[in-house]
GROMACS .gro file of C-alpha atoms in nm:
model
   71
    1MET     CA    1   1.879   3.986  -1.798
    2ASN     CA    2   1.956   3.718  -2.057
    3ASP     CA    3   2.245   3.471  -2.054
    4GLU     CA    4   2.455   3.676  -2.295
    5GLN     CA    5   2.421   3.988  -2.082
    6ILE     CA    6   2.516   3.791  -1.770
    7LYS     CA    7   2.829   3.663  -1.946
    8LYS     CA    8   2.925   4.015  -2.056
    9ASN     CA    9   2.866   4.156  -1.709
   10PHE     CA   10   3.060   3.875  -1.544
   11SER     CA   11   3.357   3.917  -1.776
   12SER     CA   12   3.363   4.295  -1.741
   13ASN     CA   13   3.310   4.293  -1.364
   14LEU     CA   14   3.568   4.021  -1.305
   15LEU     CA   15   3.829   4.212  -1.503
   16HIS     CA   16   3.742   4.535  -1.320
   17MET     CA   17   3.763   4.372  -0.976
   18MET     CA   18   4.092   4.207  -1.063
   19GLY     CA   19   4.231   4.547  -1.164
   20GLU     CA   20   4.103   4.715  -0.848
   21ARG     CA   21   4.267   4.448  -0.633
   22GLY     CA   22   4.591   4.431  -0.832
   23VAL     CA   23   4.536   4.066  -0.929
   24ASN     CA   24   4.638   3.936  -1.271
   25ARG     CA   25   4.496   3.630  -1.442
   26VAL     CA   26   4.788   3.408  -1.341
   27GLN     CA   27   4.748   3.501  -0.975
   28LEU     CA   28   4.373   3.439  -0.991
   29ALA     CA   29   4.429   3.106  -1.165
   30ARG     CA   30   4.676   2.992  -0.900
   31ALA     CA   31   4.443   3.097  -0.618
   32LEU     CA   32   4.156   2.902  -0.778
   33GLN     CA   33   4.377   2.610  -0.880
   34VAL     CA   34   4.279   2.638  -1.246
   35SER     CA   35   4.485   2.711  -1.556
   36ASP     CA   36   4.547   3.069  -1.657
   37SER     CA   37   4.394   2.982  -1.994
   38ALA     CA   38   4.068   2.899  -1.809
   39VAL     CA   39   4.066   3.248  -1.659
   40THR     CA   40   4.142   3.396  -2.001
   41LYS     CA   41   3.845   3.208  -2.150
   42TRP     CA   42   3.617   3.346  -1.875
   43LEU     CA   43   3.738   3.698  -1.948
   44LEU     CA   44   3.684   3.651  -2.323
   45MET     CA   45   3.337   3.499  -2.264
   46GLN     CA   46   3.442   3.174  -2.429
   47ARG     CA   47   3.358   2.967  -2.121
   48GLU     CA   48   3.186   3.010  -1.787
   49PRO     CA   49   3.339   2.907  -1.455
   50THR     CA   50   3.182   2.625  -1.257
   51LEU     CA   51   2.974   2.709  -0.953
   52LEU     CA   52   3.262   2.595  -0.733
   53ASN     CA   53   3.499   2.832  -0.913
   54ILE     CA   54   3.248   3.117  -0.884
   55GLN     CA   55   3.241   3.055  -0.510
   56LYS     CA   56   3.621   3.059  -0.502
   57ILE     CA   57   3.629   3.383  -0.703
   58THR     CA   58   3.391   3.556  -0.461
   59GLN     CA   59   3.600   3.443  -0.165
   60PHE     CA   60   3.933   3.539  -0.322
   61LEU     CA   61   3.815   3.879  -0.449
   62ASN     CA   62   3.597   3.941  -0.143
   63CYS     CA   63   3.284   4.012  -0.345
   64THR     CA   64   2.937   3.869  -0.394
   65PHE     CA   65   2.799   3.676  -0.687
   66GLU     CA   66   2.558   3.964  -0.746
   67GLU     CA   67   2.851   4.205  -0.778
   68LEU     CA   68   3.001   3.979  -1.045
   69ILE     CA   69   2.691   3.979  -1.263
   70GLN     CA   70   2.535   4.320  -1.199
   71ASP     CA   71   2.501   4.571  -1.478
   0.00000   0.00000   0.00000
């Protein structure tokens, strides 16, 4: 899997998991203590979250890193 595919998978899976859990981007941003525009950029594949934020995402959404990047 190349970097571009990982970004696409991450964006798609994050959006899907947020929907499943009833979490919008503002709620996720507040939980992670980042701006909602940062979350928007992750969802649009314009930026990647830091490793610390990935860890926070997995804890908040109760998922694994693998689930975030799997095809």
